[in-house]
CSV table of C-alpha atoms in Angstrom, one decimal:
chain,number,residue,atom,x,y,z
I,1095,UNK,CA,-0.1,0.1,-0.1
I,1096,UNK,CA,2.6,2.4,0.7
I,1097,UNK,CA,3.7,2.6,-3.0
I,1098,UNK,CA,-0.1,3.4,-4.0
I,1099,UNK,CA,-0.6,7.2,-4.3
I,1100,UNK,CA,-4.2,7.5,-3.8
I,1101,UNK,CA,-5.9,6.0,-0.7
I,1102,UNK,CA,-9.6,5.7,-0.1
I,1103,UNK,CA,-11.0,5.9,3.2
I,1104,UNK,CA,-14.7,5.2,4.6
I,1105,UNK,CA,-14.9,7.0,7.9
I,1106,UNK,CA,-18.3,6.2,9.5
I,1107,UNK,CA,-19.8,5.9,6.2
I,1108,UNK,CA,-18.2,9.1,5.0
I,1109,UNK,CA,-15.8,8.3,1.9
I,1110,UNK,CA,-12.6,10.5,1.7
I,1111,UNK,CA,-10.1,10.2,-1.4
I,1112,UNK,CA,-6.6,11.3,-0.8
I,1113,UNK,CA,-3.1,11.1,-1.4
I,1114,UNK,CA,-0.9,8.5,0.4
I,1115,UNK,CA,1.7,11.2,1.1
I,1116,UNK,CA,-1.2,13.5,2.8
I,1117,UNK,CA,-1.8,10.7,5.6
I,1118,UNK,CA,1.6,10.4,6.1
I,1119,UNK,CA,2.7,14.1,7.2
I,1120,UNK,CA,3.1,12.6,10.6
I,1121,UNK,CA,4.9,9.5,10.4
I,1122,UNK,CA,4.0,8.4,13.9
I,1123,UNK,CA,0.4,8.7,13.6
I,1124,UNK,CA,-2.2,5.8,13.3
I,1125,UNK,CA,-2.8,7.1,9.6
I,1126,UNK,CA,0.7,6.8,8.4
I,1127,UNK,CA,0.8,3.3,10.1
I,1128,UNK,CA,-2.4,2.2,8.1
I,1129,UNK,CA,-1.0,3.4,5.0
I,1130,UNK,CA,2.1,0.9,5.5
I,1131,UNK,CA,-0.1,-1.8,6.6
I,1132,UNK,CA,1.1,-1.4,10.4
I,1133,UNK,CA,-1.8,-0.7,12.0
I,1134,UNK,CA,-4.8,-3.8,11.7
I,1135,UNK,CA,-7.5,-2.0,13.4
I,1136,UNK,CA,-8.2,-0.3,9.9
I,1137,UNK,CA,-9.8,-2.9,7.8
I,1138,UNK,CA,-9.3,-2.9,3.8
I,1139,UNK,CA,-12.5,-3.7,2.2
I,1140,UNK,CA,-12.8,-3.8,-1.2
I,1141,UNK,CA,-9.9,-1.4,-1.7
I,1142,UNK,CA,-11.3,1.0,0.7
I,1143,UNK,CA,-10.2,1.5,4.4
I,1144,UNK,CA,-12.8,1.4,6.8
I,1145,UNK,CA,-12.6,3.7,9.9
I,1146,UNK,CA,-15.6,3.1,12.7
I,1147,UNK,CA,-15.2,6.8,13.9
I,1148,UNK,CA,-17.1,10.2,13.3
I,1149,UNK,CA,-16.7,11.0,9.5
I,1150,UNK,CA,-17.8,14.8,10.0
I,1151,UNK,CA,-15.1,15.5,12.6
I,1152,UNK,CA,-12.8,13.4,10.3
I,1153,UNK,CA,-13.3,16.1,7.3
I,1154,UNK,CA,-11.5,18.5,10.0
I,1155,UNK,CA,-8.7,16.2,10.4
I,1156,UNK,CA,-8.4,15.7,6.7
I,1157,UNK,CA,-8.1,19.6,6.3
I,1158,UNK,CA,-5.3,20.0,8.9
I,1159,UNK,CA,-3.4,17.2,7.1
I,1160,UNK,CA,-3.8,19.0,3.8
I,1161,UNK,CA,-3.0,22.5,5.2
I,1162,UNK,CA,-1.1,21.9,8.4
I,1163,UNK,CA,-3.6,24.6,9.7
I,1164,UNK,CA,-6.5,24.6,12.1
I,1165,UNK,CA,-9.4,26.1,10.3
I,1166,UNK,CA,-12.7,25.6,11.7
I,1167,UNK,CA,-16.2,27.1,11.1
I,1168,UNK,CA,-17.3,30.3,13.0
I,1169,UNK,CA,-20.1,28.1,14.7
I,1170,UNK,CA,-18.0,25.2,15.7
I,1171,UNK,CA,-18.3,24.0,19.3
I,1172,UNK,CA,-16.9,20.5,19.4
I,1173,UNK,CA,-13.3,21.1,20.2
I,1174,UNK,CA,-13.0,18.5,22.9
I,1175,UNK,CA,-14.6,15.8,20.5
I,1176,UNK,CA,-12.3,16.7,17.7
I,1177,UNK,CA,-9.6,17.0,20.2
I,1178,UNK,CA,-10.6,13.2,20.9
I,1179,UNK,CA,-10.6,11.8,17.8
I,1180,UNK,CA,-7.0,13.4,16.9
I,1181,UNK,CA,-5.9,11.6,19.9
I,1182,UNK,CA,-7.3,8.7,18.4
I,1183,UNK,CA,-5.5,8.9,15.3
I,1184,UNK,CA,-1.7,9.7,17.0
I,1185,UNK,CA,-2.1,13.4,15.7
I,1186,UNK,CA,-1.0,14.8,18.9
I,1187,UNK,CA,0.1,18.0,17.4
I,1188,UNK,CA,-3.4,18.5,16.3
I,1189,UNK,CA,-4.8,17.5,19.6
I,1190,UNK,CA,-2.5,20.1,21.3
I,1191,UNK,CA,-3.6,22.6,19.3
I,1192,UNK,CA,-7.2,22.2,19.9
I,1193,UNK,CA,-6.6,22.3,23.6
I,1194,UNK,CA,-6.0,25.7,22.9
I,1195,UNK,CA,-9.5,26.5,22.7
I,1196,UNK,CA,-9.2,30.3,23.4
I,1197,UNK,CA,-7.3,30.8,20.6
I,1198,UNK,CA,-9.5,29.3,17.9
I,1199,UNK,CA,-12.7,30.5,18.9
I,1200,UNK,CA,-13.9,33.4,16.9
I,1201,UNK,CA,-14.9,36.7,18.9
I,1202,UNK,CA,-17.6,39.3,18.2
I,1203,UNK,CA,-16.6,42.6,16.7
I,1204,UNK,CA,-18.3,45.8,16.6
I,1205,UNK,CA,-18.1,48.4,14.2
I,1206,UNK,CA,-19.8,52.1,14.5
I,1207,UNK,CA,-20.1,54.7,11.9
I,1208,UNK,CA,-20.9,58.1,12.8
I,1209,UNK,CA,-22.3,60.3,9.8
I,1210,UNK,CA,-23.3,64.1,9.9
I,1211,UNK,CA,-24.5,66.7,7.1
I,1212,UNK,CA,-23.3,70.3,7.7
I,1213,UNK,CA,-24.2,72.8,4.8
I,1214,UNK,CA,-22.4,71.3,1.6
I,1215,UNK,CA,-20.0,68.7,3.7
I,1216,UNK,CA,-20.3,65.4,5.2
I,1217,UNK,CA,-18.5,64.3,8.0
I,1218,UNK,CA,-17.6,60.2,8.7
I,1219,UNK,CA,-16.2,58.9,12.0
I,1220,UNK,CA,-15.5,55.1,11.9
I,1221,UNK,CA,-15.1,53.3,15.4
I,1222,UNK,CA,-13.9,49.5,15.6
I,1223,UNK,CA,-13.2,47.3,18.0
I,1224,UNK,CA,-10.7,45.5,16.2
I,1225,UNK,CA,-7.8,47.6,14.8
I,1226,UNK,CA,-7.0,45.2,12.0
I,1227,UNK,CA,-10.4,45.8,10.8
I,1228,UNK,CA,-9.8,49.4,10.9
I,1229,UNK,CA,-6.5,49.4,9.0
I,1230,UNK,CA,-7.8,47.3,6.2
I,1231,UNK,CA,-10.9,49.7,5.9
I,1232,UNK,CA,-8.5,52.8,5.9
I,1233,UNK,CA,-6.5,51.0,2.8
I,1234,UNK,CA,-9.7,50.8,0.8
I,1235,UNK,CA,-11.2,54.3,1.5
I,1236,UNK,CA,-9.4,57.4,-0.4
I,1237,UNK,CA,-10.1,61.0,-0.2
I,1238,UNK,CA,-9.4,63.0,-3.2
I,1239,UNK,CA,-9.3,66.8,-3.1
I,1240,UNK,CA,-9.1,69.4,-5.9
I,1241,UNK,CA,-10.4,73.0,-6.9
I,1242,UNK,CA,-13.7,73.1,-9.2
I,1243,UNK,CA,-15.9,76.0,-10.4
I,1244,UNK,CA,-19.5,76.3,-9.5
I,1245,UNK,CA,-21.3,74.5,-6.5
I,1246,UNK,CA,-23.4,71.9,-5.4
I,1247,UNK,CA,-23.3,68.3,-4.6
I,1248,UNK,CA,-23.3,66.8,-8.1
I,1249,UNK,CA,-21.0,69.2,-9.8
I,1250,UNK,CA,-18.5,66.9,-11.6
I,1251,UNK,CA,-14.9,67.4,-11.3
I,1252,UNK,CA,-12.6,68.8,-14.1
I,1253,UNK,CA,-10.5,65.9,-15.9
I,1254,UNK,CA,-8.0,68.1,-16.8
I,1255,UNK,CA,-7.1,69.0,-13.3
I,1256,UNK,CA,-5.9,66.0,-11.5
I,1257,UNK,CA,-7.2,65.2,-8.0
I,1258,UNK,CA,-4.8,65.1,-5.1
I,1259,UNK,CA,-5.2,62.1,-2.6
I,1260,UNK,CA,-5.3,63.0,1.3
I,1261,UNK,CA,-4.4,61.0,4.1
I,1262,UNK,CA,-7.3,60.0,6.6
I,1263,UNK,CA,-7.1,61.3,10.0
I,1264,UNK,CA,-6.6,58.6,12.3
I,1265,UNK,CA,-7.1,59.8,15.9
I,1266,UNK,CA,-6.3,56.2,17.3
I,1267,UNK,CA,-5.5,52.4,16.2
I,1268,UNK,CA,-9.4,51.9,16.4
I,1269,UNK,CA,-10.9,54.8,14.7
I,1270,UNK,CA,-10.6,57.2,11.5
I,1271,UNK,CA,-12.3,60.6,10.1
I,1272,UNK,CA,-12.8,61.9,6.6
I,1273,UNK,CA,-15.3,64.1,5.0
I,1274,UNK,CA,-16.6,64.8,1.3
I,1275,UNK,CA,-18.5,67.7,-0.2
I,1276,UNK,CA,-17.3,71.3,-1.1
I,1277,UNK,CA,-16.3,74.4,1.0
I,1278,UNK,CA,-16.0,77.8,-0.4
I,1279,UNK,CA,-12.6,79.0,-1.5
I,1280,UNK,CA,-12.5,82.4,-3.5
I,1281,UNK,CA,-14.5,83.7,-6.3
I,1282,UNK,CA,-16.5,80.9,-7.8
I,1283,UNK,CA,-14.0,78.2,-7.1
I,1284,UNK,CA,-14.9,75.6,-4.4
I,1285,UNK,CA,-12.4,73.2,-2.9
I,1286,UNK,CA,-14.3,69.7,-3.4
I,1287,UNK,CA,-13.3,66.3,-1.4
I,1288,UNK,CA,-14.3,63.3,-3.1
I,1289,UNK,CA,-14.4,59.8,-1.8
I,1290,UNK,CA,-13.4,56.6,-3.1
I,1291,UNK,CA,-14.0,52.9,-1.6
I,1292,UNK,CA,-12.4,50.0,-3.1
I,1293,UNK,CA,-13.3,47.9,-5.0
I,1294,UNK,CA,-15.6,50.3,-6.3
I,1295,UNK,CA,-13.8,53.0,-8.7
I,1296,UNK,CA,-16.3,55.8,-8.5
I,1297,UNK,CA,-15.1,59.1,-7.0
I,1298,UNK,CA,-18.3,60.2,-4.7
I,1299,UNK,CA,-18.9,63.8,-3.6
I,1300,UNK,CA,-22.2,63.5,-2.2
I,1301,UNK,CA,-22.2,62.4,1.3
I,1302,UNK,CA,-25.6,60.3,1.0
I,1303,UNK,CA,-24.0,58.5,-1.7
I,1304,UNK,CA,-20.9,57.9,0.3
I,1305,UNK,CA,-22.8,56.7,3.1
I,1306,UNK,CA,-24.7,54.2,1.3
I,1307,UNK,CA,-21.5,52.8,-0.4
I,1308,UNK,CA,-19.5,52.6,2.9
I,1309,UNK,CA,-22.6,50.7,4.4
I,1310,UNK,CA,-22.9,48.3,1.7
I,1311,UNK,CA,-19.4,47.7,1.7
I,1312,UNK,CA,-19.5,46.7,5.4
I,1313,UNK,CA,-22.7,44.3,4.6
I,1314,UNK,CA,-20.5,42.5,1.9
I,1315,UNK,CA,-17.5,42.3,4.3
I,1316,UNK,CA,-19.8,40.1,6.7
I,1317,UNK,CA,-21.1,42.8,8.9
I,1318,UNK,CA,-24.5,43.0,10.1
I,1319,UNK,CA,-26.4,46.1,11.0
I,1320,UNK,CA,-27.9,45.7,14.4
I,1321,UNK,CA,-29.1,49.3,15.2
I,1322,UNK,CA,-29.5,53.1,14.0
I,1323,UNK,CA,-29.7,55.9,16.0
I,1324,UNK,CA,-29.2,59.6,16.3
I,1325,UNK,CA,-26.6,60.5,18.6
I,1326,UNK,CA,-27.0,64.2,18.4
I,1327,UNK,CA,-30.0,65.7,17.2
I,1328,UNK,CA,-28.8,69.2,17.2
I,1329,UNK,CA,-26.0,68.4,14.9
I,1330,UNK,CA,-27.9,65.4,13.1
I,1331,UNK,CA,-25.2,63.0,14.0
I,1332,UNK,CA,-26.4,59.7,12.6
I,1333,UNK,CA,-24.9,56.6,14.4
I,1334,UNK,CA,-24.9,52.9,12.5
I,1335,UNK,CA,-23.6,50.0,14.6
I,1336,UNK,CA,-22.4,46.6,13.1
I,1337,UNK,CA,-21.2,43.4,14.5
I,1338,UNK,CA,-19.8,40.2,12.9
I,1339,UNK,CA,-18.0,37.2,14.1
I,1340,UNK,CA,-14.3,37.8,13.5
I,1341,UNK,CA,-12.1,34.5,13.3
I,1342,UNK,CA,-9.5,34.8,15.7
I,1343,UNK,CA,-5.9,34.1,14.4
I,1344,UNK,CA,-5.6,30.5,14.3
I,1345,UNK,CA,-2.8,27.9,14.6
I,1346,UNK,CA,-0.9,26.3,12.1
I,1347,UNK,CA,1.9,23.7,12.1
I,1348,UNK,CA,5.5,23.7,11.0
I,1349,UNK,CA,6.5,20.2,10.3
I,1350,UNK,CA,10.3,18.8,10.4
I,1351,UNK,CA,10.2,16.3,7.7
I,1352,UNK,CA,13.9,15.6,7.1
I,1353,UNK,CA,15.2,11.9,6.3
I,1354,UNK,CA,14.8,10.1,9.7
I,1355,UNK,CA,12.6,12.8,11.1
I,1356,UNK,CA,9.5,11.6,13.5
I,1357,UNK,CA,7.4,14.4,12.3
I,1358,UNK,CA,8.1,16.8,15.3
I,1359,UNK,CA,5.8,19.6,14.8
I,1360,UNK,CA,5.8,23.3,16.3
I,1361,UNK,CA,2.8,25.7,16.5
I,1362,UNK,CA,2.8,28.9,15.4
I,1363,UNK,CA,0.2,31.8,14.9
I,1364,UNK,CA,-1.1,32.6,11.6
I,1365,UNK,CA,-3.9,34.8,10.5
I,1366,UNK,CA,-6.9,32.4,9.2
I,1367,UNK,CA,-8.6,34.2,6.3
I,1368,UNK,CA,-11.2,31.7,5.5
I,1369,UNK,CA,-14.8,31.9,6.9
I,1370,UNK,CA,-15.0,35.5,8.2
């Protein structure tokens, strides 16, 4: 069997097809011993290894063997059962990672957008409980400035005068401030500020349009709008509060697979992007 490249397993009635090398990632594990015909508990029936264990949990074990990374759904809760399965298969590095449940569990993330209109300008302030989300959002949002003739929200900017990008104001790691619209300069000239939010390529000057695009961007990024309220009625400051379950920084394995190695593994932190 060790020379056969493809291995088929039936785990609790769920069929898995993989490479022998995937199951041999950890030479001391029972799965590696199975491929090498050194574990008689796993019966070979009609060319398939039959394993009388939980097939659903084994899918996470297979994902770990293929990626060397623990990547679980945000609603996953069977940490202790999966740890028990990892121990059964002799995957003690995985079992050790699963024992660090507090590092793997997703956490609730809160984000708040404050918006106000004052004459021809709109002011935005975004607060977030997770600084990395604010950093990512700051990379998506660009404010451009330039002078234009005429006035009004919908005056198009002149393509002959290139707009200059402005840095966002960052009072702290957890918030950002920017504005759009126009303000009087001199004569019939106005300083205009346009906002672009990636991946949308438009440059918007109307505050209501910018707000709509911002909220839509957050919803597409997995946030859920949980409340809308007026913070200061005199200044007409509207507050939109969002939340989402953010996957915690996951754990990955670095495996030493040098000749003669017993598959010693060391854990390291890694940012898991999958399943926001």
